[in-house]
CSV table of C-alpha atoms in Angstrom, one decimal:
chain,number,residue,atom,x,y,z
E,1,ILE,CA,32.5,-96.6,51.6
E,2,TYR,CA,33.8,-96.3,48.0
E,3,LYS,CA,36.2,-93.9,46.4
E,4,TYR,CA,34.1,-93.2,43.3
E,5,ASN,CA,30.9,-94.1,41.7
E,6,GLU,CA,31.1,-96.3,38.6
E,7,GLU,CA,30.1,-94.8,35.4
E,8,PRO,CA,29.3,-96.4,32.0
E,9,PHE,CA,32.4,-97.2,30.0
E,10,LEU,CA,33.0,-94.7,27.3
E,11,GLU,CA,34.7,-95.5,24.0
E,12,GLU,CA,38.1,-93.8,23.6
E,13,THR,CA,36.7,-92.0,20.5
E,14,SER,CA,34.1,-90.2,22.7
E,15,PHE,CA,36.7,-88.6,25.0
E,16,THR,CA,37.0,-84.9,24.8
E,17,GLU,CA,39.0,-82.4,26.8
E,18,GLN,CA,35.8,-81.4,28.6
E,19,SER,CA,34.8,-85.0,29.4
E,20,VAL,CA,38.3,-85.6,30.8
E,21,LEU,CA,38.1,-82.5,33.0
E,22,ASN,CA,34.6,-83.6,34.2
E,23,LYS,CA,35.9,-87.0,35.1
E,24,GLN,CA,38.9,-85.6,36.9
E,25,LYS,CA,36.6,-83.2,38.9
E,26,ASN,CA,34.3,-86.1,39.8
E,27,PHE,CA,37.2,-88.2,40.9
E,28,ILE,CA,38.6,-85.4,43.1
E,29,GLU,CA,35.1,-84.9,44.7
E,30,GLN,CA,34.6,-88.6,45.3
E,31,GLU,CA,38.0,-89.1,46.8
E,32,ALA,CA,37.5,-86.1,49.1
E,33,SER,CA,34.2,-87.6,50.2
E,34,TYR,CA,35.7,-91.0,50.7
E,35,ASN,CA,38.6,-89.6,52.8
E,36,ALA,CA,36.3,-87.5,54.9
E,37,GLU,CA,34.1,-90.5,55.7
E,38,PHE,CA,37.1,-92.7,56.2
E,39,ASN,CA,38.6,-90.2,58.7
E,40,SER,CA,35.2,-89.9,60.5
E,41,ILE,CA,35.0,-93.6,61.0
E,42,VAL,CA,38.5,-93.9,62.3
E,43,ALA,CA,38.0,-91.0,64.7
E,44,GLU,CA,34.7,-92.4,66.1
E,45,PHE,CA,35.6,-96.1,66.4
E,46,ILE,CA,39.4,-96.6,66.5
E,47,SER,CA,40.8,-93.2,67.4
E,48,ASN,CA,43.8,-94.9,69.1
E,49,GLU,CA,44.9,-96.3,65.8
E,50,ALA,CA,44.4,-93.1,63.8
E,51,TYR,CA,48.1,-92.7,63.2
E,52,ARG,CA,48.0,-95.9,61.0
E,53,PHE,CA,45.7,-94.2,58.6
E,54,GLU,CA,47.1,-90.7,58.3
E,55,SER,CA,48.5,-91.4,54.8
E,56,ASN,CA,46.9,-94.8,54.1
E,57,LYS,CA,43.2,-94.9,53.4
E,58,ASP,CA,43.0,-98.6,52.7
E,59,PHE,CA,39.5,-99.9,53.0
E,60,SER,CA,40.5,-103.5,53.7
E,61,GLU,CA,42.9,-102.5,56.5
E,62,LEU,CA,40.2,-100.3,58.0
E,63,ILE,CA,37.7,-103.2,58.0
E,64,ALA,CA,40.4,-105.5,59.6
E,65,TYR,CA,40.8,-103.1,62.5
E,66,LEU,CA,37.1,-102.4,62.9
E,67,LEU,CA,35.8,-106.0,62.8
E,68,PRO,CA,38.6,-108.4,63.8
E,69,GLU,CA,36.0,-110.9,65.2
E,70,VAL,CA,34.4,-111.1,61.7
E,71,PHE,CA,37.4,-111.4,59.4
E,72,GLY,CA,40.2,-112.5,61.7
E,73,THR,CA,43.4,-112.9,59.7
E,74,GLU,CA,41.7,-113.9,56.4
E,75,GLU,CA,42.2,-111.8,53.3
E,76,ILE,CA,39.5,-109.3,52.9
E,77,VAL,CA,37.6,-109.1,49.6
E,78,GLU,CA,35.7,-105.8,49.3
E,79,GLU,CA,32.8,-107.5,47.5
E,80,ASP,CA,32.3,-109.9,50.4
E,81,VAL,CA,32.4,-107.4,53.3
E,82,ILE,CA,28.7,-106.4,53.4
E,83,GLY,CA,27.5,-110.1,53.2
E,84,LYS,CA,29.8,-111.1,56.1
E,85,VAL,CA,28.9,-108.1,58.2
E,86,ASN,CA,25.2,-108.8,57.7
E,87,GLY,CA,25.8,-112.5,58.7
E,88,HIS,CA,27.6,-111.4,61.8
E,89,LEU,CA,24.9,-109.0,62.8
E,90,GLN,CA,22.3,-111.7,62.2
E,91,ARG,CA,24.1,-114.0,64.6
E,92,ILE,CA,24.3,-111.2,67.2
E,93,ASN,CA,20.5,-110.6,66.8
E,94,ASP,CA,19.8,-114.3,67.2
E,95,LYS,CA,21.8,-114.5,70.4
E,96,ASN,CA,20.1,-111.4,71.8
E,97,ARG,CA,16.7,-112.8,70.9
E,98,ALA,CA,17.4,-116.1,72.7
E,99,LEU,CA,18.8,-114.2,75.7
E,100,ASN,CA,15.6,-112.0,75.9
E,101,GLN,CA,13.5,-115.1,75.7
E,102,ARG,CA,15.3,-116.7,78.6
E,103,LYS,CA,14.9,-113.5,80.6
E,104,THR,CA,11.2,-113.3,79.8
E,105,GLN,CA,10.7,-116.9,80.9
E,106,ARG,CA,12.5,-116.1,84.2
E,107,ILE,CA,10.1,-113.3,84.8
E,108,VAL,CA,7.1,-115.6,84.0
E,109,ASP,CA,8.5,-118.1,86.6
E,110,LEU,CA,9.0,-115.4,89.2
E,111,LEU,CA,5.5,-114.0,88.7
E,112,ASP,CA,4.0,-117.5,88.9
E,113,GLU,CA,5.7,-117.9,92.3
E,114,VAL,CA,4.3,-114.5,93.5
E,115,LYS,CA,0.8,-115.5,92.2
E,116,SER,CA,1.0,-118.8,94.1
E,117,ALA,CA,2.1,-117.0,97.3
E,118,VAL,CA,-0.8,-114.5,96.9
E,119,SER,CA,-3.2,-117.4,96.5
E,120,GLY,CA,-1.8,-119.1,99.5
E,121,GLN,CA,-2.3,-116.0,101.6
E,122,ALA,CA,-5.9,-115.7,100.4
E,123,ASP,CA,-6.4,-119.3,101.4
E,124,ILE,CA,-5.1,-118.5,104.9
E,125,VAL,CA,-7.6,-115.6,105.1
E,126,ARG,CA,-10.4,-117.9,104.1
E,127,LYS,CA,-9.3,-120.4,106.8
E,128,ILE,CA,-9.2,-117.7,109.4
E,129,ASN,CA,-12.7,-116.5,108.5
E,130,HIS,CA,-13.8,-120.1,108.7
E,131,PHE,CA,-12.4,-120.3,112.2
E,132,PHE,CA,-14.2,-117.0,113.2
E,133,ASN,CA,-17.5,-118.5,112.0
E,134,ASP,CA,-17.0,-121.9,113.7
E,135,GLY,CA,-18.9,-122.7,116.9
E,136,GLU,CA,-18.8,-120.1,119.6
E,137,ASN,CA,-15.9,-118.0,118.3
E,138,ARG,CA,-17.7,-114.7,118.7
E,139,ILE,CA,-17.2,-111.5,120.7
E,140,SER,CA,-19.6,-110.3,123.4
E,141,GLY,CA,-22.8,-108.9,121.9
E,142,ASN,CA,-23.0,-111.7,119.4
E,143,TYR,CA,-20.4,-110.1,117.1
E,144,ARG,CA,-18.2,-112.2,114.9
E,145,MET,CA,-14.9,-111.3,113.5
E,146,LYS,CA,-14.1,-111.1,109.8
E,147,LEU,CA,-10.7,-110.6,108.1
E,148,VAL,CA,-11.5,-108.6,105.0
E,149,ASN,CA,-9.2,-109.1,102.0
E,150,THR,CA,-9.3,-106.1,99.7
E,151,PRO,CA,-7.4,-106.4,96.3
E,152,SER,CA,-4.8,-103.7,95.9
E,153,LYS,CA,-5.7,-101.0,93.3
E,154,GLN,CA,-2.0,-99.9,93.0
E,155,PHE,CA,-0.9,-103.5,92.4
E,156,PRO,CA,-3.6,-105.3,90.5
E,157,ILE,CA,-3.0,-109.1,90.7
E,158,ASN,CA,-4.3,-109.6,87.1
E,159,TRP,CA,-1.0,-108.3,85.8
E,160,LEU,CA,0.7,-111.5,87.1
E,161,SER,CA,-1.4,-113.6,84.7
E,162,ASP,CA,-1.5,-111.0,81.9
E,163,PHE,CA,2.3,-111.0,81.5
E,164,LYS,CA,2.3,-114.7,80.9
E,165,LYS,CA,-0.5,-114.5,78.4
E,166,LYS,CA,1.2,-111.6,76.5
E,167,SER,CA,4.8,-112.8,76.7
E,168,ASP,CA,4.5,-114.8,73.4
E,169,LEU,CA,6.7,-113.5,70.6
E,170,GLN,CA,3.6,-112.3,68.7
E,171,LEU,CA,0.0,-112.3,69.8
E,172,ASP,CA,-1.4,-111.3,66.4
E,173,MET,CA,-0.7,-109.1,63.5
E,174,PHE,CA,-2.1,-106.0,65.2
E,175,GLU,CA,-0.7,-106.3,68.7
E,176,THR,CA,3.0,-106.3,69.6
E,177,SER,CA,3.8,-108.8,72.4
E,178,ILE,CA,5.0,-107.5,75.8
E,179,ALA,CA,8.3,-109.4,75.1
E,180,GLY,CA,8.8,-107.3,72.0
E,181,LYS,CA,8.2,-104.1,73.9
E,182,LEU,CA,10.7,-105.1,76.6
E,183,SER,CA,13.5,-106.0,74.1
E,184,THR,CA,15.4,-102.7,74.7
E,185,SER,CA,15.5,-103.2,78.5
E,186,VAL,CA,18.6,-105.0,79.6
E,187,SER,CA,18.2,-106.5,83.0
E,188,ILE,CA,15.4,-108.6,84.4
E,189,GLN,CA,14.6,-105.9,86.9
E,190,GLU,CA,14.2,-103.3,84.2
E,191,LYS,CA,12.1,-105.6,82.1
E,192,MET,CA,9.8,-106.4,85.0
E,193,LEU,CA,9.3,-102.8,86.0
E,194,GLN,CA,8.6,-101.8,82.4
E,195,ALA,CA,6.2,-104.7,82.0
E,196,PHE,CA,4.3,-103.7,85.2
E,197,SER,CA,4.0,-100.1,83.9
E,198,GLU,CA,2.8,-101.3,80.4
E,199,LEU,CA,0.2,-103.8,81.7
E,200,THR,CA,-1.2,-101.8,84.6
E,201,GLU,CA,-0.7,-98.2,83.3
E,202,ASN,CA,0.8,-97.5,86.7
E,203,HIS,CA,3.8,-95.2,86.0
E,204,ASN,CA,4.8,-94.6,89.6
E,205,SER,CA,8.6,-94.4,89.5
E,206,GLU,CA,8.9,-95.2,93.2
E,207,ILE,CA,7.7,-98.8,92.7
E,208,THR,CA,10.5,-101.3,93.2
E,209,ILE,CA,11.2,-104.9,92.3
E,210,SER,CA,10.7,-105.7,96.0
E,211,ASP,CA,7.2,-104.3,95.8
E,212,LEU,CA,6.3,-106.4,92.7
E,213,LEU,CA,7.7,-109.6,94.3
E,214,ASN,CA,6.0,-109.1,97.7
E,215,PRO,CA,2.7,-111.0,97.9
E,216,ASN,CA,1.5,-108.5,100.5
E,217,SER,CA,1.6,-105.7,97.9
E,218,TYR,CA,-1.4,-107.3,96.2
E,219,MET,CA,-3.9,-107.2,99.1
E,220,THR,CA,-4.9,-105.1,102.0
E,221,LEU,CA,-6.2,-106.9,105.1
E,222,ASN,CA,-8.6,-105.3,107.6
E,223,LEU,CA,-10.0,-107.0,110.7
E,224,GLU,CA,-13.7,-106.1,111.3
E,225,MET,CA,-16.2,-106.9,114.0
E,226,GLN,CA,-19.5,-107.5,112.3
E,227,ASN,CA,-23.1,-108.3,113.5
E,228,ALA,CA,-25.3,-111.0,112.1
E,229,SER,CA,-26.3,-108.8,109.1
E,230,GLY,CA,-22.6,-108.0,108.3
E,231,LYS,CA,-22.7,-104.5,109.6
E,232,PRO,CA,-19.3,-103.5,111.0
E,233,ASN,CA,-18.9,-102.3,114.6
E,234,LYS,CA,-15.8,-100.7,116.1
E,235,GLY,CA,-16.5,-102.1,119.5
E,236,SER,CA,-15.4,-101.2,123.0
E,237,THR,CA,-11.8,-101.4,124.2
E,238,GLY,CA,-12.4,-104.7,125.7
E,239,GLN,CA,-14.0,-106.1,122.6
E,240,THR,CA,-11.0,-104.8,120.5
E,241,TYR,CA,-8.6,-106.6,122.7
E,242,ALA,CA,-10.7,-109.7,122.5
E,243,ALA,CA,-10.8,-109.4,118.7
E,244,ILE,CA,-7.0,-109.2,118.5
E,245,ALA,CA,-6.6,-112.2,120.8
E,246,LEU,CA,-9.1,-114.2,118.7
E,247,LEU,CA,-7.2,-113.3,115.5
E,248,CYS,CA,-3.9,-114.5,117.1
E,249,ILE,CA,-5.6,-117.7,118.1
E,250,ALA,CA,-7.0,-118.2,114.6
E,251,ARG,CA,-3.6,-117.5,113.0
E,252,LEU,CA,-1.7,-119.9,115.4
E,253,SER,CA,-4.3,-122.6,114.8
E,254,ILE,CA,-3.6,-122.8,111.0
E,255,VAL,CA,0.1,-122.1,110.8
E,256,GLY,CA,2.0,-124.5,108.6
E,257,LYS,CA,0.8,-127.3,106.4
E,258,LYS,CA,0.2,-130.9,106.9
E,259,LYS,CA,3.4,-132.9,107.1
E,260,GLN,CA,2.9,-136.6,106.7
E,261,GLY,CA,-0.7,-136.2,107.9
E,262,ILE,CA,0.2,-134.1,111.0
E,263,GLU,CA,-1.1,-130.6,111.5
E,264,THR,CA,1.7,-128.2,112.6
E,265,GLY,CA,-0.6,-125.5,113.9
E,266,ILE,CA,-1.4,-125.0,117.6
E,267,ARG,CA,-4.6,-126.5,118.9
E,268,PHE,CA,-6.7,-124.9,121.6
E,269,MET,CA,-9.0,-126.9,123.9
E,270,PRO,CA,-12.0,-125.3,125.7
């Protein structure tokens, strides 16, 4: 803020009574504008210190109270104020950008873990179905069991990979990266929910972080009894109990991973 606008210097011989009156009027208007803007800034940002500026409208003192972290105790030169403030803002922007990048990378890491867990569960489903198709593991009537893995429509698994692909600072000159779109969100939770909404167009406000990080959200499992042609059959009560028992046996048989070459799952002997 400045008290008056600079005007071209006029030679003394060009002064007239009217020009002096015009300059005086201009000065009064500029001073009133300066004081009004000065008081507005004080009221908005340092109202507790307003008493210091009731009669003193010193620009340098105002800057010292507004931005102590920028100028400290050094003498303030009006011509340097804008440059130093811009430099301070640039440093703040750089820090925020670096912080957002770390948060984005953290989300990438979390989603990679979720994707790995979903893949692990899909592998377990595959092993269970292999167990169902192995040997004589069938229900009466020559029916076999199948654990059907249906990808969730509400939680499409592709978004886990899409976020990583689109989290670069800039994909191209026509498409803003997802990281740029999330820059206004503060927490990792907010960023993740916004990213999910952006990438899947699912705007359900009831979806939570727990939903996004739960591998079970990305698939629906159904146990079916199928004949040789793959046609499902609900089966009798006895067959249903037998199917559940067979599923439990299959699950117990593949629990855990190999540890030093030893299978940790339970083995059943005929």
